[in-house]
Short mmCIF file of C-alpha atoms in Angstrom, two decimals:
data_model
loop_
_atom_site.label_atom_id
_atom_site.label_comp_id
_atom_site.label_asym_id
_atom_site.label_seq_id
_atom_site.Cartn_x
_atom_site.Cartn_y
_atom_site.Cartn_z
CA UNK A 23 88.60 144.26 70.67
CA UNK A 24 87.24 147.07 72.65
CA UNK A 25 86.47 147.82 76.22
CA UNK A 26 84.39 149.68 78.20
CA UNK A 27 86.24 152.90 80.03
CA UNK A 28 86.95 151.71 83.32
CA UNK A 29 85.41 153.80 86.31
CA UNK A 30 87.48 156.09 88.82
CA UNK A 31 86.90 155.53 92.34
CA UNK A 32 84.68 159.04 92.81
CA UNK A 33 82.52 157.99 90.34
CA UNK A 34 81.51 154.64 91.52
CA UNK A 35 78.68 155.12 94.37
CA UNK A 36 79.17 153.84 97.93
CA UNK A 37 76.03 151.30 97.12
CA UNK A 38 78.13 149.67 94.33
CA UNK A 39 81.46 149.59 96.57
CA UNK A 40 79.54 147.88 99.29
CA UNK A 41 77.99 145.56 97.01
CA UNK A 42 81.46 144.59 95.24
CA UNK A 43 82.79 144.23 98.45
CA UNK A 44 80.03 141.71 99.69
CA UNK A 45 80.97 139.37 96.93
CA UNK A 46 84.11 138.68 98.82
CA UNK A 47 83.11 138.46 102.15
CA UNK A 48 79.99 136.35 101.17
CA UNK A 49 82.11 133.45 101.27
CA UNK A 50 82.86 133.87 104.92
CA UNK A 51 79.26 133.48 105.59
CA UNK A 52 78.69 130.15 103.73
CA UNK A 53 82.54 128.96 105.09
CA UNK A 54 80.75 126.82 107.92
CA UNK A 55 78.37 125.08 105.52
CA UNK A 56 81.09 124.70 103.04
CA UNK A 57 83.65 122.79 104.72
CA UNK A 58 81.93 119.52 104.82
CA UNK A 59 80.18 120.28 101.61
CA UNK A 60 82.17 122.91 99.53
CA UNK A 61 79.64 122.86 96.88
CA UNK A 62 77.58 125.07 99.04
CA UNK A 63 79.78 127.94 98.87
CA UNK A 64 79.57 127.56 94.82
CA UNK A 65 76.02 127.82 95.11
CA UNK A 66 75.78 131.04 96.80
CA UNK A 67 78.34 132.35 94.90
CA UNK A 68 76.38 131.95 91.88
CA UNK A 69 73.22 132.94 93.45
CA UNK A 70 75.11 136.42 94.45
CA UNK A 71 76.62 137.02 90.94
CA UNK A 72 72.82 136.82 89.31
CA UNK A 73 71.57 139.04 92.10
CA UNK A 74 73.95 141.56 91.61
CA UNK A 75 75.01 141.51 88.00
CA UNK A 76 72.59 144.00 87.09
CA UNK A 77 74.32 146.35 89.44
CA UNK A 78 76.63 148.13 87.11
CA UNK A 79 79.72 146.84 85.59
CA UNK A 80 82.25 147.75 88.57
CA UNK A 81 79.93 145.24 90.96
CA UNK A 82 79.60 142.88 88.28
CA UNK A 83 83.50 142.34 87.78
CA UNK A 84 83.96 141.92 91.28
CA UNK A 85 81.24 139.37 92.07
CA UNK A 86 82.33 137.63 88.83
CA UNK A 87 86.19 137.45 89.73
CA UNK A 88 84.81 136.04 93.16
CA UNK A 89 82.67 133.61 91.56
CA UNK A 90 85.46 132.48 89.00
CA UNK A 91 88.30 132.49 91.52
CA UNK A 92 86.18 130.01 93.82
CA UNK A 93 85.45 127.48 91.15
CA UNK A 94 88.91 125.81 90.89
CA UNK A 95 89.12 126.20 94.85
CA UNK A 96 85.74 124.63 95.02
CA UNK A 97 86.86 121.36 92.84
CA UNK A 98 90.04 121.25 94.97
CA UNK A 99 88.01 120.62 97.96
CA UNK A 100 85.15 118.56 96.66
CA UNK A 101 88.23 116.52 95.10
CA UNK A 102 89.63 116.33 98.66
CA UNK A 103 86.32 115.52 100.49
CA UNK A 104 85.59 112.59 98.06
CA UNK A 105 89.84 111.55 98.36
CA UNK A 106 89.34 111.42 101.90
CA UNK A 107 86.15 109.40 102.36
CA UNK A 108 86.89 107.03 99.77
CA UNK A 109 90.30 106.24 101.51
CA UNK A 110 88.29 105.66 104.87
CA UNK A 111 85.53 103.62 103.37
CA UNK A 112 87.64 101.38 101.05
CA UNK A 113 90.53 101.29 103.43
CA UNK A 114 93.21 102.85 100.95
CA UNK A 115 96.30 104.15 102.35
CA UNK A 116 97.14 107.57 102.66
CA UNK A 117 99.47 108.12 99.82
CA UNK A 118 102.28 110.53 99.15
CA UNK A 119 100.32 111.92 96.03
CA UNK A 120 97.20 112.50 98.49
CA UNK A 121 99.58 114.33 101.09
CA UNK A 122 100.45 116.43 97.79
CA UNK A 123 96.92 117.24 96.92
CA UNK A 124 96.17 117.81 100.28
CA UNK A 125 98.98 120.54 100.65
CA UNK A 126 98.16 121.84 97.22
CA UNK A 127 94.54 122.23 98.40
CA UNK A 128 95.43 124.16 101.51
CA UNK A 129 97.36 126.45 99.85
CA UNK A 130 95.00 127.15 97.02
CA UNK A 131 92.69 127.78 100.00
CA UNK A 132 95.02 130.00 101.58
CA UNK A 133 95.84 132.21 98.70
CA UNK A 134 92.04 132.31 97.45
CA UNK A 135 91.32 133.68 101.28
CA UNK A 136 94.27 136.30 101.30
CA UNK A 137 93.30 137.41 97.68
CA UNK A 138 89.56 137.95 98.56
CA UNK A 139 90.32 140.03 101.54
CA UNK A 140 92.38 142.33 99.79
CA UNK A 141 89.64 142.42 96.89
CA UNK A 142 86.99 143.10 99.21
CA UNK A 143 89.16 146.00 100.85
CA UNK A 144 89.82 147.53 97.39
CA UNK A 145 86.13 147.27 96.25
CA UNK A 146 85.17 149.16 99.18
CA UNK A 147 87.83 151.70 98.30
CA UNK A 148 86.01 151.94 94.81
CA UNK A 149 89.30 150.26 93.24
CA UNK A 150 89.55 147.32 90.86
CA UNK A 151 91.96 144.58 91.89
CA UNK A 152 93.03 142.02 89.18
CA UNK A 153 93.57 138.16 90.41
CA UNK A 154 95.96 136.28 87.90
CA UNK A 155 93.90 134.93 85.39
CA UNK A 156 90.50 135.44 87.12
CA UNK A 157 91.02 139.28 87.05
CA UNK A 158 91.54 139.30 83.45
CA UNK A 159 88.84 136.90 82.69
CA UNK A 160 86.46 138.70 84.12
CA UNK A 161 87.40 142.23 83.09
CA UNK A 162 87.31 140.54 79.86
CA UNK A 163 83.90 139.44 80.20
CA UNK A 164 82.31 142.17 82.23
CA UNK A 165 84.09 145.41 79.96
CA UNK A 166 84.62 143.99 76.62
CA UNK A 167 82.18 146.21 73.98
CA UNK A 168 79.86 143.71 72.58
CA UNK A 169 77.74 144.18 69.68
CA UNK A 170 74.57 145.71 70.91
CA UNK A 171 75.86 147.54 74.13
CA UNK A 172 74.90 151.00 73.81
CA UNK A 173 72.46 150.73 70.89
CA UNK A 174 69.61 149.62 73.46
CA UNK A 175 67.25 152.55 73.37
CA UNK A 176 64.95 152.61 76.06
CA UNK A 177 61.91 154.01 74.63
CA UNK A 178 58.29 154.03 76.15
CA UNK A 179 55.62 153.13 73.39
CA UNK A 180 52.05 152.92 73.47
CA UNK A 181 50.69 149.56 73.29
CA UNK A 182 50.08 147.97 69.59
CA UNK A 183 46.46 148.43 68.42
CA UNK B 12 96.75 140.48 73.27
CA UNK B 13 94.14 139.80 76.14
CA UNK B 14 93.40 136.37 74.87
CA UNK B 15 96.84 135.18 75.11
CA UNK B 16 97.76 137.29 78.49
CA UNK B 17 94.63 135.15 80.05
CA UNK B 18 95.80 131.95 79.07
CA UNK B 19 99.25 132.90 79.81
CA UNK B 20 97.85 133.73 83.24
CA UNK B 21 96.22 130.31 83.24
CA UNK B 22 99.19 128.32 82.44
CA UNK B 23 101.17 130.04 85.22
CA UNK B 24 98.70 128.98 87.67
CA UNK B 25 98.78 125.56 86.50
CA UNK B 26 102.01 125.12 86.71
CA UNK B 27 102.46 126.84 90.36
CA UNK B 28 99.87 124.31 91.54
CA UNK B 29 100.96 121.43 89.77
CA UNK B 30 104.53 121.69 91.15
CA UNK B 31 103.14 122.27 94.64
CA UNK B 32 101.27 118.88 94.28
CA UNK B 33 104.27 117.12 92.29
CA UNK B 34 107.03 118.06 94.54
CA UNK B 35 105.08 117.03 97.87
CA UNK B 36 104.28 113.69 95.93
CA UNK B 37 107.53 113.22 95.04
CA UNK B 38 109.52 114.24 98.03
CA UNK B 39 107.51 113.57 100.70
CA UNK B 40 107.53 116.78 103.16
CA UNK B 41 106.55 114.01 106.02
CA UNK B 42 108.57 111.12 105.53
CA UNK B 43 108.43 110.42 109.40
CA UNK B 44 105.10 111.19 109.70
CA UNK B 45 104.76 109.51 112.93
CA UNK B 46 107.29 112.04 114.11
CA UNK B 47 103.98 114.51 114.19
CA UNK B 48 102.74 113.01 116.85
CA UNK B 49 104.52 113.62 120.13
CA UNK B 50 105.05 110.85 122.75
CA UNK B 51 102.78 112.57 125.14
CA UNK B 52 100.02 112.84 122.63
CA UNK B 53 100.52 109.22 121.92
CA UNK B 54 100.23 108.37 125.61
CA UNK B 55 96.84 110.62 125.56
CA UNK B 56 95.45 108.77 122.54
CA UNK B 57 96.65 105.40 124.28
CA UNK B 58 94.64 106.43 127.18
CA UNK B 59 91.54 107.02 125.28
CA UNK B 60 91.74 104.05 123.20
CA UNK B 61 92.17 101.94 125.86
CA UNK B 62 89.01 102.90 127.39
CA UNK B 63 87.41 102.76 124.28
CA UNK B 64 88.53 98.97 123.71
CA UNK B 65 87.71 97.97 127.00
CA UNK B 66 84.28 99.59 126.79
CA UNK B 67 83.24 98.68 123.30
CA UNK B 68 85.06 95.16 122.87
CA UNK B 69 84.47 91.86 124.48
CA UNK B 70 87.82 92.21 126.21
CA UNK B 71 87.15 92.02 130.09
CA UNK B 72 89.95 92.90 132.44
CA UNK B 73 91.08 90.25 134.36
CA UNK B 74 91.11 90.60 137.94
CA UNK B 75 93.01 88.01 139.29
CA UNK B 76 95.73 89.70 141.11
CA UNK B 77 98.12 86.74 140.85
CA UNK B 78 97.50 87.09 137.14
CA UNK B 79 97.66 90.72 136.68
CA UNK B 80 101.22 90.87 139.17
CA UNK B 81 102.70 88.15 137.30
CA UNK B 82 102.22 90.17 133.93
CA UNK B 83 103.21 93.33 135.75
CA UNK B 84 106.30 91.59 137.34
CA UNK B 85 107.91 90.56 133.74
CA UNK B 86 106.91 93.88 132.42
CA UNK B 87 108.92 95.76 135.25
CA UNK B 88 111.87 93.24 134.69
CA UNK B 89 111.74 94.13 131.27
CA UNK B 90 111.15 97.87 131.59
CA UNK B 91 114.20 97.86 134.38
CA UNK B 92 116.59 96.86 131.58
CA UNK B 93 115.03 99.55 129.24
CA UNK B 94 117.39 102.64 129.18
CA UNK B 95 115.76 105.99 128.37
CA UNK B 96 112.35 104.98 127.52
CA UNK B 97 110.00 107.86 127.07
CA UNK B 98 107.16 105.63 127.53
CA UNK B 99 105.08 104.67 130.80
CA UNK B 100 104.21 101.09 130.07
CA UNK B 101 100.87 99.40 131.30
CA UNK B 102 100.26 95.79 131.03
CA UNK B 103 96.59 94.46 131.01
CA UNK B 104 95.49 91.23 130.74
CA UNK B 105 92.18 90.42 129.52
CA UNK B 106 89.84 87.70 129.30
CA UNK B 107 89.71 85.93 125.76
CA UNK B 108 90.73 82.64 124.61
CA UNK B 109 92.48 83.86 121.74
CA UNK B 110 96.16 83.54 121.41
CA UNK B 111 96.95 87.36 121.05
CA UNK B 112 98.92 90.25 122.60
CA UNK B 113 98.79 93.62 121.17
CA UNK B 114 99.93 96.99 121.72
CA UNK B 115 98.00 100.25 121.76
CA UNK B 116 99.42 103.70 121.41
CA UNK B 117 101.48 104.87 124.22
CA UNK B 118 103.02 101.84 125.37
CA UNK B 119 99.76 100.11 126.67
CA UNK B 120 100.58 96.38 126.38
CA UNK B 121 97.74 93.74 126.40
CA UNK B 122 97.91 90.24 126.85
CA UNK B 123 95.01 87.73 126.66
CA UNK B 124 94.40 84.63 128.76
CA UNK B 125 94.84 82.19 125.86
CA UNK B 126 98.14 83.35 125.64
CA UNK B 127 99.04 83.20 128.95
CA UNK B 128 97.67 79.55 128.86
CA UNK B 129 99.85 78.91 125.56
CA UNK B 130 103.17 80.16 127.37
CA UNK B 131 105.20 77.40 128.80
CA UNK B 132 106.91 79.72 130.75
CA UNK B 133 107.12 83.25 132.46
CA UNK B 134 109.99 83.52 130.07
CA UNK B 135 108.36 83.01 126.98
CA UNK B 136 105.32 85.63 127.97
CA UNK B 137 108.50 87.87 128.33
CA UNK B 138 109.56 87.31 125.06
CA UNK B 139 106.33 88.21 123.60
CA UNK B 140 105.98 91.25 125.64
CA UNK B 141 109.44 92.16 124.97
CA UNK B 142 108.80 91.90 121.10
CA UNK B 143 105.65 94.20 121.75
CA UNK B 144 107.72 96.87 123.47
CA UNK B 145 110.17 96.66 120.39
CA UNK B 146 106.96 97.58 118.33
CA UNK B 147 106.27 100.64 120.98
CA UNK B 148 109.86 101.98 121.18
CA UNK B 149 110.43 102.01 117.37
CA UNK B 150 106.93 103.48 117.27
CA UNK B 151 105.38 101.00 114.90
CA UNK B 152 102.11 101.05 116.49
CA UNK B 153 101.71 104.69 116.05
CA UNK B 154 103.07 104.83 112.44
CA UNK B 155 100.94 102.02 111.38
CA UNK B 156 98.06 103.86 112.89
CA UNK B 157 99.07 107.07 110.88
CA UNK B 158 99.57 105.09 107.53
CA UNK B 159 96.25 103.81 107.94
CA UNK B 160 94.35 106.83 109.44
CA UNK B 161 96.15 109.92 108.74
CA UNK B 162 97.45 111.74 111.30
CA UNK B 163 94.39 114.56 111.53
CA UNK B 164 91.98 111.76 111.90
CA UNK B 165 94.31 109.89 114.33
CA UNK B 166 94.89 112.48 116.55
CA UNK B 167 91.53 114.02 116.62
CA UNK B 168 90.63 111.11 119.30
CA UNK B 169 86.91 111.21 117.69
CA UNK B 170 85.03 108.29 119.47
CA UNK B 171 84.02 106.98 115.71
CA UNK B 172 87.62 106.44 114.94
CA UNK B 173 87.83 104.18 117.92
CA UNK B 174 86.30 101.28 116.29
CA UNK B 175 88.92 101.32 113.10
CA UNK B 176 91.71 102.12 115.44
CA UNK B 177 90.34 98.83 117.52
CA UNK B 178 90.51 96.78 114.16
CA UNK B 179 93.74 97.75 113.20
CA UNK B 180 95.19 97.25 116.43
CA UNK B 181 93.73 93.83 117.11
CA UNK B 182 94.10 92.65 113.42
CA UNK B 183 96.30 93.70 111.15
CA UNK B 184 99.79 93.06 111.45
CA UNK B 185 103.21 95.00 111.09
CA UNK B 186 105.25 94.54 107.93
CA UNK B 187 108.46 92.32 107.58
CA UNK B 188 110.82 94.75 108.35
CA UNK B 189 109.08 96.07 111.59
CA UNK B 190 108.45 92.28 112.89
CA UNK B 191 112.12 91.78 112.43
CA UNK B 192 113.55 94.87 114.22
CA UNK B 193 111.11 93.94 117.05
CA UNK B 194 112.50 90.39 117.16
CA UNK B 195 116.21 92.09 117.61
CA UNK B 196 115.03 94.45 120.04
CA UNK B 197 113.09 91.60 122.02
CA UNK B 198 116.33 89.40 121.88
CA UNK B 199 118.58 92.53 123.21
CA UNK B 200 116.05 93.25 125.66
CA UNK B 201 115.84 89.93 126.89
CA UNK B 202 119.30 89.41 127.23
CA UNK B 203 119.62 93.01 129.40
CA UNK B 204 117.04 91.65 131.73
CA UNK B 205 118.68 88.51 132.57
CA UNK B 206 116.20 86.46 130.30
CA UNK B 207 117.77 84.09 128.02
CA UNK B 208 116.75 85.84 124.43
CA UNK B 209 116.70 81.98 122.74
CA UNK B 210 113.30 81.62 124.78
CA UNK B 211 111.80 83.32 122.07
CA UNK B 212 112.79 80.92 119.35
CA UNK B 213 111.44 78.29 121.79
CA UNK B 214 107.99 80.32 121.79
CA UNK B 215 108.14 80.93 117.72
CA UNK B 216 109.00 77.16 117.30
CA UNK B 217 105.71 76.47 119.26
CA UNK B 218 103.99 78.83 116.99
CA UNK B 219 105.13 77.25 114.12
CA UNK B 220 104.10 73.57 115.01
CA UNK B 221 100.57 75.23 115.98
CA UNK B 222 100.16 77.33 113.07
CA UNK B 223 96.81 75.91 112.31
CA UNK B 224 95.18 76.23 115.88
CA UNK B 225 92.44 79.02 115.15
CA UNK B 226 93.03 80.41 118.40
CA UNK B 227 96.12 82.03 116.82
CA UNK B 228 94.42 83.65 113.91
CA UNK B 229 94.69 86.94 115.15
CA UNK B 230 97.88 87.03 116.68
CA UNK B 231 99.96 89.70 115.21
CA UNK B 232 103.29 87.82 115.75
CA UNK B 233 101.87 85.02 113.40
CA UNK B 234 99.32 87.03 111.30
CA UNK B 235 102.23 88.96 109.22
CA UNK B 236 104.18 86.36 107.91
CA UNK B 237 104.31 82.85 109.06
CA UNK B 238 107.83 82.59 108.05
CA UNK B 239 108.92 81.10 111.22
CA UNK B 240 111.52 78.88 110.28
CA UNK B 241 113.53 82.04 109.33
CA UNK B 242 112.52 84.14 112.47
CA UNK B 243 113.66 81.19 114.47
CA UNK B 244 117.19 80.95 112.90
CA UNK B 245 117.57 85.05 113.45
CA UNK B 246 116.89 84.75 117.09
CA UNK B 247 119.05 81.73 117.30
CA UNK B 248 121.46 83.57 115.56
CA UNK B 249 121.64 86.26 118.13
CA UNK B 250 124.37 85.05 120.56
CA UNK B 251 124.20 86.64 124.17
CA UNK B 252 127.49 88.46 125.50
CA UNK B 253 129.68 85.56 126.94
CA UNK B 254 129.27 87.04 130.88
CA UNK B 255 125.31 86.74 130.18
CA UNK B 256 123.70 85.01 133.40
CA UNK B 257 120.33 84.20 133.45
CA UNK B 258 118.57 85.44 136.22
CA UNK B 259 115.25 83.18 136.87
CA UNK B 260 111.80 84.38 137.06
CA UNK B 261 110.40 84.30 140.44
CA UNK B 262 106.77 83.45 139.12
CA UNK B 263 105.03 80.25 140.10
CA UNK B 264 103.98 79.90 136.28
CA UNK B 265 101.66 77.08 136.90
CA UNK B 266 99.88 78.90 139.77
CA UNK B 267 99.46 82.03 137.69
CA UNK B 268 98.06 79.60 134.95
CA UNK B 269 95.37 77.94 137.52
CA UNK B 270 94.11 81.63 137.90
CA UNK B 271 92.43 81.34 134.33
CA UNK B 272 88.96 81.98 134.51
CA UNK B 273 86.75 78.96 134.51
CA UNK B 274 86.17 77.07 131.49
CA UNK B 275 88.92 78.72 129.72
CA UNK B 276 91.72 76.28 130.93
CA UNK B 277 91.61 74.91 126.89
CA UNK B 278 92.92 71.96 125.55
#
């Protein structure tokens, strides 16, 4: 499998670096809303991805990595909200399994937060930063040479008569 | 290869997080979750809950000085015998014909006029109160709340939680072990306070003989497991020290009962 060459930091314009950084910081903006409704973070991240994906592979890589890494964290958070509400409504006990889940979710959020900040800082410097799993996944998706890449000819043609 | 490398990363992630979940589920980090609520915090919570319960439930505080003084005197007698307690006890009599006594966090013990009516002597009431103090000292009250609500919610002091707290405190009981240890605690405390511990057995016998009384429905001592014969036996098995000397309560019990609000002198 072939991959497109990676751009070096000095080849990446500031504009693109900032958009890439924005992908990670976006979640801070939606964090307040995302606390009771984690899905909102997710929707915002998806929108950000589609708005920015055409801004070059560097931006696309970072936004996709931010989006991908957010999916499991969001799922965990939704699970937690649902679990707590169910327990309260149905008067179930908060079991050890629940506490385990709570701690795991907290750890996931913390790690996600730390990695996002590092990712944002690196992106601003025009560097790549690969999260475990999500980094490779995003790299593979964004930089893999697909059939048809590079063959797109941009050519203006007169209207068909 | 890229694909294998990605899958390997995924497996690493799953293992790490699965491990965290599993380890905490199997080896609880907070086995004594109640320890996370400090006694100071518990007292603060008790204060808040007490206010909320008096405000939002049908309970009305009894104003009769004779009655509150009597309960207070019993409480003080027990407290003086209680060594090294970190709690500031508070006693409250509420007007309710249900026979009930319950404990809010932070050592707030509430007895109903129904219970006072039911008790044949101040010593019997002392037995119930000593039993409740056992639940306080062994932190059963707060651990039951922690178990049912979780620490975060409990300590939030949120007013929306109050309703639930009220329900738990006034209706559900403790588990069998907790009741047993509270009985034992009560016996020891009664003895130290110069009250015949076996009065508690007398009281239990009365409860057993009157189990179908609907006024007893909510009484914590009764609600959990009405296997009184067993509990009576356990209390009777408690033998006080041979030097034990009973110090009578200087309370005119009939006069106290005479203070029951009009129409509440149940039969």
